[in-house]
Amino acid sequence: MMGKRSLINQSGAMIVAGAMILIVAGCHHTSPDDLLAEGDADMQATKLADAETAYQQAVKIAPNDPRVHIALGNLYIFEHKPGDAQVEFMKVLEIDPKNAATHVALGNLYNDQSQRGLAENQYRAAVALEPDRDSYHLDLGEVLRQEGKTAEAEDQIRTAIGLSPKNAKAHLALANLLATEPDRAAEANAEFDEVRALDAKLMPAPVATTAATLPAEAPATTTASAAGAAAPQVKPLNKLFLLTKNSPVYQNPDTTSSTVGQVRRKKYVHVTGIAGDYLQIKLKNGTIGFIPVAAAE
């Protein structure tokens, strides 16, 4: 009897130990890191409902982890749920008020809704927290320009250039701003020349150049027609990509074509095709355009 009882006890202990191993394994499988990785994979596969489930489970397990709210907020942005995204980003700032990147994300959200004053406040908070980040000064400069605060906008853009003299996008922002100012066309053209030297792919049609300053032998349609003739065919694609850089959205796969929008880093875009070095994307308003592949690398 004692032998049988001992065997039963040992068996019971083995069962309990096995159950504990399963529980531990299960807990590890549902850690915030695992769920975030699962949600990210679902996002890449365009399984938005599954991604939302994974992120929401991560929130339940680790409600004070800013990463889970950021992931969920980014998903809501892609799903065109700005109110829900705002709630998540504000939770991040409740947990970590010094999270400069989230101030920028919230500022972008306000800016997309034309709430310029609220966007400006968020960008200013980010700049105060990380004054050495040139991109934050550019974001603030852009919203100030949209508010008609041209002098302040120029100061912020020049600060960005001072922090990163080879930032072609900062020079382009300054060129575009100067091009709207009376009697500053020469300054604007000098900045456009700097953009060409730093990153010619960013160069749009020279808005500061007038017909009077164009050479007589250069027809206005030459560049556009040449670009159209050389434009690569679009190969269909259906993927989500997380942007690593801000970028204008061009009407055609060519930076000399007109711009139809703007996309920002750390946001997902729906890529519907690829044409050479450009990704064809669909904006949330339904507009189709192109961004350089480098913006999503």
mmCIF file of C-alpha atoms in Angstrom:
data_model
loop_
_atom_site.group_PDB
_atom_site.id
_atom_site.type_symbol
_atom_site.label_atom_id
_atom_site.label_comp_id
_atom_site.label_asym_id
_atom_site.label_seq_id
_atom_site.Cartn_x
_atom_site.Cartn_y
_atom_site.Cartn_z
ATOM 1 C CA MET A 1 0.000 0.000 0.000
ATOM 2 C CA MET A 2 2.770 2.343 0.902
ATOM 3 C CA GLY A 3 4.479 1.620 -2.380
ATOM 4 C CA LYS A 4 1.310 2.273 -4.360
ATOM 5 C CA ARG A 5 0.578 5.441 -2.383
ATOM 6 C CA SER A 6 4.116 6.693 -2.978
ATOM 7 C CA LEU A 7 3.777 5.981 -6.692
ATOM 8 C CA ILE A 8 0.471 7.846 -6.807
ATOM 9 C CA ASN A 9 2.006 10.809 -4.970
ATOM 10 C CA GLN A 10 4.925 10.847 -7.376
ATOM 11 C CA SER A 11 2.551 10.697 -10.326
ATOM 12 C CA GLY A 12 0.493 13.507 -8.855
ATOM 13 C CA ALA A 13 3.622 15.573 -8.348
ATOM 14 C CA MET A 14 4.647 14.978 -11.944
ATOM 15 C CA ILE A 15 1.219 16.048 -13.168
ATOM 16 C CA VAL A 16 1.349 19.231 -11.066
ATOM 17 C CA ALA A 17 4.875 19.971 -12.291
ATOM 18 C CA GLY A 18 3.789 19.437 -15.872
ATOM 19 C CA ALA A 19 0.808 21.726 -15.393
ATOM 20 C CA MET A 20 3.054 24.414 -13.939
ATOM 21 C CA ILE A 21 5.358 24.148 -16.938
ATOM 22 C CA LEU A 22 2.378 24.567 -19.270
ATOM 23 C CA ILE A 23 1.149 27.551 -17.283
ATOM 24 C CA VAL A 24 4.570 29.180 -17.357
ATOM 25 C CA ALA A 25 4.866 28.463 -21.062
ATOM 26 C CA GLY A 26 1.408 29.902 -21.636
ATOM 27 C CA CYS A 27 2.258 33.030 -19.656
ATOM 28 C CA HIS A 28 5.418 33.476 -21.669
ATOM 29 C CA HIS A 29 3.455 33.109 -24.894
ATOM 30 C CA THR A 30 1.090 35.877 -23.845
ATOM 31 C CA SER A 31 3.749 38.327 -22.673
ATOM 32 C CA PRO A 32 3.435 41.914 -23.964
ATOM 33 C CA ASP A 33 6.479 41.398 -26.173
ATOM 34 C CA ASP A 34 4.955 38.283 -27.764
ATOM 35 C CA LEU A 35 1.630 39.978 -28.330
ATOM 36 C CA LEU A 36 3.258 43.071 -29.803
ATOM 37 C CA ALA A 37 5.273 40.900 -32.193
ATOM 38 C CA GLU A 38 2.113 38.989 -33.098
ATOM 39 C CA GLY A 39 0.213 42.218 -33.715
ATOM 40 C CA ASP A 40 3.023 43.654 -35.827
ATOM 41 C CA ALA A 41 3.083 40.491 -37.954
ATOM 42 C CA ASP A 42 -0.691 40.725 -38.404
ATOM 43 C CA MET A 43 -0.336 44.355 -39.475
ATOM 44 C CA GLN A 44 2.213 43.416 -42.130
ATOM 45 C CA ALA A 45 -0.183 40.722 -43.371
ATOM 46 C CA THR A 46 -3.069 43.256 -43.426
ATOM 47 C CA LYS A 47 -4.952 41.248 -40.780
ATOM 48 C CA LEU A 48 -6.150 44.341 -38.973
ATOM 49 C CA ALA A 49 -8.767 42.653 -36.786
ATOM 50 C CA ASP A 50 -6.214 40.105 -35.553
ATOM 51 C CA ALA A 51 -3.669 42.876 -34.933
ATOM 52 C CA GLU A 52 -6.207 44.830 -32.891
ATOM 53 C CA THR A 53 -7.010 41.739 -30.808
ATOM 54 C CA ALA A 54 -3.321 41.124 -30.092
ATOM 55 C CA TYR A 55 -2.664 44.750 -29.140
ATOM 56 C CA GLN A 56 -5.752 44.921 -26.921
ATOM 57 C CA GLN A 57 -4.645 41.774 -25.102
ATOM 58 C CA ALA A 58 -1.248 43.378 -24.600
ATOM 59 C CA VAL A 59 -2.972 46.424 -23.103
ATOM 60 C CA LYS A 60 -4.865 44.210 -20.634
ATOM 61 C CA ILE A 61 -1.662 42.469 -19.545
ATOM 62 C CA ALA A 62 0.509 45.596 -19.357
ATOM 63 C CA PRO A 63 -1.710 48.691 -19.150
ATOM 64 C CA ASN A 64 1.210 50.843 -17.981
ATOM 65 C CA ASP A 65 3.504 49.893 -20.867
ATOM 66 C CA PRO A 66 3.561 52.850 -23.293
ATOM 67 C CA ARG A 67 4.488 50.585 -26.207
ATOM 68 C CA VAL A 68 1.165 48.771 -26.246
ATOM 69 C CA HIS A 69 -0.819 52.008 -26.378
ATOM 70 C CA ILE A 70 1.446 53.361 -29.128
ATOM 71 C CA ALA A 71 0.916 50.209 -31.204
ATOM 72 C CA LEU A 72 -2.840 50.353 -30.730
ATOM 73 C CA GLY A 73 -2.895 54.074 -31.496
ATOM 74 C CA ASN A 74 -0.983 53.541 -34.750
ATOM 75 C CA LEU A 75 -3.434 50.814 -35.730
ATOM 76 C CA TYR A 76 -6.410 53.104 -35.063
ATOM 77 C CA ILE A 77 -4.831 55.797 -37.237
ATOM 78 C CA PHE A 78 -4.552 53.348 -40.100
ATOM 79 C CA GLU A 79 -8.172 52.288 -39.546
ATOM 80 C CA HIS A 80 -9.224 55.970 -39.749
ATOM 81 C CA LYS A 81 -10.296 56.077 -36.094
ATOM 82 C CA PRO A 82 -8.668 59.340 -34.973
ATOM 83 C CA GLY A 83 -10.720 59.563 -31.790
ATOM 84 C CA ASP A 84 -9.593 56.130 -30.602
ATOM 85 C CA ALA A 85 -5.989 56.879 -31.597
ATOM 86 C CA GLN A 86 -6.092 60.128 -29.634
ATOM 87 C CA VAL A 87 -7.258 58.251 -26.526
ATOM 88 C CA GLU A 88 -4.335 55.809 -26.800
ATOM 89 C CA PHE A 89 -1.727 58.514 -27.336
ATOM 90 C CA MET A 90 -3.059 60.509 -24.402
ATOM 91 C CA LYS A 91 -2.746 57.385 -22.234
ATOM 92 C CA VAL A 92 0.887 57.164 -23.273
ATOM 93 C CA LEU A 93 1.458 60.741 -22.145
ATOM 94 C CA GLU A 94 -0.290 60.045 -18.846
ATOM 95 C CA ILE A 95 2.195 57.229 -18.269
ATOM 96 C CA ASP A 96 5.206 59.032 -19.713
ATOM 97 C CA PRO A 97 4.694 62.813 -20.150
ATOM 98 C CA LYS A 98 8.252 63.136 -21.485
ATOM 99 C CA ASN A 99 7.644 60.845 -24.460
ATOM 100 C CA ALA A 100 8.521 63.335 -27.186
ATOM 101 C CA ALA A 101 7.686 60.982 -30.063
ATOM 102 C CA THR A 102 4.129 60.584 -28.776
ATOM 103 C CA HIS A 103 3.721 64.352 -28.504
ATOM 104 C CA VAL A 104 4.642 64.451 -32.191
ATOM 105 C CA ALA A 105 2.241 61.607 -33.020
ATOM 106 C CA LEU A 106 -0.584 63.414 -31.223
ATOM 107 C CA GLY A 107 0.413 66.645 -32.970
ATOM 108 C CA ASN A 108 0.232 64.875 -36.342
ATOM 109 C CA LEU A 109 -3.221 63.603 -35.441
ATOM 110 C CA TYR A 110 -4.442 67.095 -34.563
ATOM 111 C CA ASN A 111 -2.824 68.531 -37.683
ATOM 112 C CA ASP A 112 -4.584 65.967 -39.878
ATOM 113 C CA GLN A 113 -7.854 67.215 -38.389
ATOM 114 C CA SER A 114 -6.865 70.861 -39.060
ATOM 115 C CA GLN A 115 -6.635 71.564 -35.324
ATOM 116 C CA ARG A 116 -3.516 73.658 -35.831
ATOM 117 C CA GLY A 117 -3.376 75.235 -32.375
ATOM 118 C CA LEU A 118 -3.507 71.860 -30.610
ATOM 119 C CA ALA A 119 -0.945 70.469 -33.043
ATOM 120 C CA GLU A 120 1.363 73.411 -32.394
ATOM 121 C CA ASN A 121 1.173 72.798 -28.641
ATOM 122 C CA GLN A 122 2.183 69.161 -29.061
ATOM 123 C CA TYR A 123 5.056 69.975 -31.417
ATOM 124 C CA ARG A 124 6.309 72.659 -29.034
ATOM 125 C CA ALA A 125 6.251 70.097 -26.210
ATOM 126 C CA ALA A 126 8.335 67.701 -28.314
ATOM 127 C CA VAL A 127 10.834 70.430 -29.212
ATOM 128 C CA ALA A 128 11.166 71.412 -25.548
ATOM 129 C CA LEU A 129 11.847 67.798 -24.585
ATOM 130 C CA GLU A 130 14.279 67.026 -27.403
ATOM 131 C CA PRO A 131 15.553 70.323 -28.847
ATOM 132 C CA ASP A 132 18.280 68.563 -30.835
ATOM 133 C CA ARG A 133 15.834 66.666 -33.071
ATOM 134 C CA ASP A 134 15.702 68.463 -36.410
ATOM 135 C CA SER A 135 12.511 66.657 -37.485
ATOM 136 C CA TYR A 136 10.600 68.062 -34.512
ATOM 137 C CA HIS A 137 11.565 71.613 -35.485
ATOM 138 C CA LEU A 138 10.417 70.850 -39.036
ATOM 139 C CA ASP A 139 7.035 69.622 -37.789
ATOM 140 C CA LEU A 140 6.610 72.755 -35.701
ATOM 141 C CA GLY A 141 7.744 74.946 -38.589
ATOM 142 C CA GLU A 142 5.210 73.372 -40.919
ATOM 143 C CA VAL A 143 2.228 73.901 -38.629
ATOM 144 C CA LEU A 144 3.350 77.480 -37.937
ATOM 145 C CA ARG A 145 3.488 78.063 -41.694
ATOM 146 C CA GLN A 146 -0.042 76.675 -42.024
ATOM 147 C CA GLU A 147 -1.160 79.074 -39.276
ATOM 148 C CA GLY A 148 0.330 81.992 -41.189
ATOM 149 C CA LYS A 149 3.113 82.532 -38.633
ATOM 150 C CA THR A 150 5.729 82.772 -41.357
ATOM 151 C CA ALA A 151 8.552 84.384 -39.383
ATOM 152 C CA GLU A 152 8.312 81.811 -36.580
ATOM 153 C CA ALA A 153 8.054 79.017 -39.132
ATOM 154 C CA GLU A 154 11.227 80.188 -40.854
ATOM 155 C CA ASP A 155 13.054 80.321 -37.515
ATOM 156 C CA GLN A 156 12.103 76.708 -36.765
ATOM 157 C CA ILE A 157 13.097 75.456 -40.221
ATOM 158 C CA ARG A 158 16.432 77.294 -40.045
ATOM 159 C CA THR A 159 16.985 75.759 -36.612
ATOM 160 C CA ALA A 160 16.453 72.329 -38.181
ATOM 161 C CA ILE A 161 18.985 73.162 -40.879
ATOM 162 C CA GLY A 162 21.424 74.354 -38.230
ATOM 163 C CA LEU A 163 21.087 71.027 -36.435
ATOM 164 C CA SER A 164 21.409 69.044 -39.664
ATOM 165 C CA PRO A 165 22.909 71.114 -42.498
ATOM 166 C CA LYS A 166 22.618 68.231 -44.985
ATOM 167 C CA ASN A 167 18.931 67.586 -44.311
ATOM 168 C CA ALA A 168 17.541 67.990 -47.825
ATOM 169 C CA LYS A 169 13.942 67.994 -46.570
ATOM 170 C CA ALA A 170 14.662 70.940 -44.298
ATOM 171 C CA HIS A 171 16.151 72.893 -47.195
ATOM 172 C CA LEU A 172 13.118 71.982 -49.320
ATOM 173 C CA ALA A 173 10.761 73.200 -46.585
ATOM 174 C CA LEU A 174 12.649 76.485 -46.402
ATOM 175 C CA ALA A 175 12.652 76.827 -50.198
ATOM 176 C CA ASN A 176 8.889 76.273 -50.376
ATOM 177 C CA LEU A 177 8.306 78.823 -47.616
ATOM 178 C CA LEU A 178 10.573 81.437 -49.201
ATOM 179 C CA ALA A 179 8.920 80.892 -52.579
ATOM 180 C CA THR A 180 5.669 82.250 -51.125
ATOM 181 C CA GLU A 181 7.320 85.409 -49.812
ATOM 182 C CA PRO A 182 7.508 88.541 -51.978
ATOM 183 C CA ASP A 183 10.981 89.446 -53.297
ATOM 184 C CA ARG A 184 12.594 86.266 -51.942
ATOM 185 C CA ALA A 185 12.647 84.186 -55.133
ATOM 186 C CA ALA A 186 16.450 84.318 -55.303
ATOM 187 C CA GLU A 187 16.726 82.907 -51.784
ATOM 188 C CA ALA A 188 14.188 80.223 -52.622
ATOM 189 C CA ASN A 189 16.089 79.219 -55.764
ATOM 190 C CA ALA A 190 19.318 78.986 -53.780
ATOM 191 C CA GLU A 191 17.601 76.561 -51.389
ATOM 192 C CA PHE A 192 16.192 74.547 -54.308
ATOM 193 C CA ASP A 193 19.746 74.301 -55.660
ATOM 194 C CA GLU A 194 20.853 72.992 -52.266
ATOM 195 C CA VAL A 195 18.110 70.353 -52.377
ATOM 196 C CA ARG A 196 19.262 69.258 -55.842
ATOM 197 C CA ALA A 197 22.808 68.896 -54.570
ATOM 198 C CA LEU A 198 21.810 66.942 -51.452
ATOM 199 C CA ASP A 199 18.994 64.742 -52.767
ATOM 200 C CA ALA A 200 17.760 65.394 -56.282
ATOM 201 C CA LYS A 201 14.919 62.875 -55.867
ATOM 202 C CA LEU A 202 13.173 65.267 -53.491
ATOM 203 C CA MET A 203 13.208 68.101 -55.972
ATOM 204 C CA PRO A 204 9.722 69.120 -57.155
ATOM 205 C CA ALA A 205 8.991 71.386 -60.077
ATOM 206 C CA PRO A 206 10.785 74.704 -59.332
ATOM 207 C CA VAL A 207 7.869 76.761 -57.989
ATOM 208 C CA ALA A 208 10.024 79.859 -57.508
ATOM 209 C CA THR A 209 11.006 80.003 -61.204
ATOM 210 C CA THR A 210 8.760 82.047 -63.471
ATOM 211 C CA ALA A 211 8.269 81.767 -67.221
ATOM 212 C CA ALA A 212 10.306 84.971 -67.661
ATOM 213 C CA THR A 213 13.411 83.369 -66.163
ATOM 214 C CA LEU A 214 13.200 80.137 -68.199
ATOM 215 C CA PRO A 215 15.499 79.781 -71.233
ATOM 216 C CA ALA A 216 13.584 80.451 -74.449
ATOM 217 C CA GLU A 217 14.611 77.108 -75.918
ATOM 218 C CA ALA A 218 13.300 75.066 -72.948
ATOM 219 C CA PRO A 219 9.587 74.239 -73.436
ATOM 220 C CA ALA A 220 7.660 73.969 -70.171
ATOM 221 C CA THR A 221 6.376 70.496 -71.080
ATOM 222 C CA THR A 222 9.777 68.907 -71.790
ATOM 223 C CA THR A 223 10.443 67.575 -68.292
ATOM 224 C CA ALA A 224 6.900 66.324 -67.738
ATOM 225 C CA SER A 225 6.695 64.564 -71.087
ATOM 226 C CA ALA A 226 10.117 62.964 -70.650
ATOM 227 C CA ALA A 227 9.208 61.780 -67.184
ATOM 228 C CA GLY A 228 5.920 60.377 -68.433
ATOM 229 C CA ALA A 229 7.646 58.501 -71.249
ATOM 230 C CA ALA A 230 10.157 56.940 -68.850
ATOM 231 C CA ALA A 231 7.682 56.153 -66.074
ATOM 232 C CA PRO A 232 7.926 52.465 -65.068
ATOM 233 C CA GLN A 233 4.882 50.223 -65.047
ATOM 234 C CA VAL A 234 3.143 49.677 -61.729
ATOM 235 C CA LYS A 235 3.242 46.109 -60.430
ATOM 236 C CA PRO A 236 0.256 45.323 -58.147
ATOM 237 C CA LEU A 237 0.990 44.866 -54.442
ATOM 238 C CA ASN A 238 -1.145 44.641 -51.309
ATOM 239 C CA LYS A 239 0.975 45.272 -48.222
ATOM 240 C CA LEU A 240 1.191 47.529 -45.203
ATOM 241 C CA PHE A 241 4.482 49.300 -44.584
ATOM 242 C CA LEU A 242 5.598 51.263 -41.546
ATOM 243 C CA LEU A 243 7.109 54.519 -42.773
ATOM 244 C CA THR A 244 10.583 55.407 -41.576
ATOM 245 C CA LYS A 245 10.638 58.899 -43.085
ATOM 246 C CA ASN A 246 8.324 61.797 -43.847
ATOM 247 C CA SER A 247 7.654 62.120 -47.559
ATOM 248 C CA PRO A 248 5.608 64.075 -50.078
ATOM 249 C CA VAL A 249 3.133 61.962 -52.057
ATOM 250 C CA TYR A 250 3.612 62.489 -55.773
ATOM 251 C CA GLN A 251 0.952 62.214 -58.458
ATOM 252 C CA ASN A 252 3.266 60.046 -60.590
ATOM 253 C CA PRO A 253 6.359 57.931 -59.811
ATOM 254 C CA ASP A 254 8.526 60.990 -60.388
ATOM 255 C CA THR A 255 9.515 63.757 -57.973
ATOM 256 C CA THR A 256 9.007 66.372 -60.695
ATOM 257 C CA SER A 257 5.268 65.616 -60.756
ATOM 258 C CA SER A 258 2.840 67.542 -58.575
ATOM 259 C CA THR A 259 2.301 66.522 -54.967
ATOM 260 C CA VAL A 260 -1.084 65.212 -53.825
ATOM 261 C CA GLY A 261 -0.414 64.763 -50.122
ATOM 262 C CA GLN A 262 2.067 64.086 -47.358
ATOM 263 C CA VAL A 263 2.836 60.999 -45.259
ATOM 264 C CA ARG A 264 4.691 60.848 -41.988
ATOM 265 C CA ARG A 265 7.108 58.424 -40.406
ATOM 266 C CA LYS A 266 5.946 55.852 -37.870
ATOM 267 C CA LYS A 267 2.603 55.515 -39.620
ATOM 268 C CA TYR A 268 1.419 52.577 -41.686
ATOM 269 C CA VAL A 269 0.558 53.101 -45.351
ATOM 270 C CA HIS A 270 -1.389 50.810 -47.653
ATOM 271 C CA VAL A 271 0.891 49.989 -50.594
ATOM 272 C CA THR A 272 -1.066 49.018 -53.691
ATOM 273 C CA GLY A 273 1.800 48.745 -56.158
ATOM 274 C CA ILE A 274 5.482 49.280 -56.898
ATOM 275 C CA ALA A 275 6.956 51.193 -59.825
ATOM 276 C CA GLY A 276 10.739 51.154 -59.987
ATOM 277 C CA ASP A 277 12.013 53.060 -56.942
ATOM 278 C CA TYR A 278 8.511 54.209 -55.941
ATOM 279 C CA LEU A 279 5.676 52.696 -53.938
ATOM 280 C CA GLN A 280 2.112 53.334 -55.055
ATOM 281 C CA ILE A 281 0.014 54.080 -51.973
ATOM 282 C CA LYS A 282 -3.594 54.855 -51.170
ATOM 283 C CA LEU A 283 -4.197 57.776 -48.815
ATOM 284 C CA LYS A 284 -7.017 57.735 -46.294
ATOM 285 C CA ASN A 285 -9.038 60.123 -48.470
ATOM 286 C CA GLY A 286 -8.848 57.630 -51.337
ATOM 287 C CA THR A 287 -6.180 59.482 -53.337
ATOM 288 C CA ILE A 288 -3.613 57.306 -55.109
ATOM 289 C CA GLY A 289 -0.031 58.573 -55.219
ATOM 290 C CA PHE A 290 3.617 57.568 -55.079
ATOM 291 C CA ILE A 291 6.399 57.826 -52.488
ATOM 292 C CA PRO A 292 10.079 56.853 -52.785
ATOM 293 C CA VAL A 293 10.831 53.317 -51.610
ATOM 294 C CA ALA A 294 13.402 54.827 -49.236
ATOM 295 C CA ALA A 295 10.573 56.319 -47.133
ATOM 296 C CA ALA A 296 9.505 52.816 -46.062
ATOM 297 C CA GLU A 297 12.950 51.221 -45.630
#
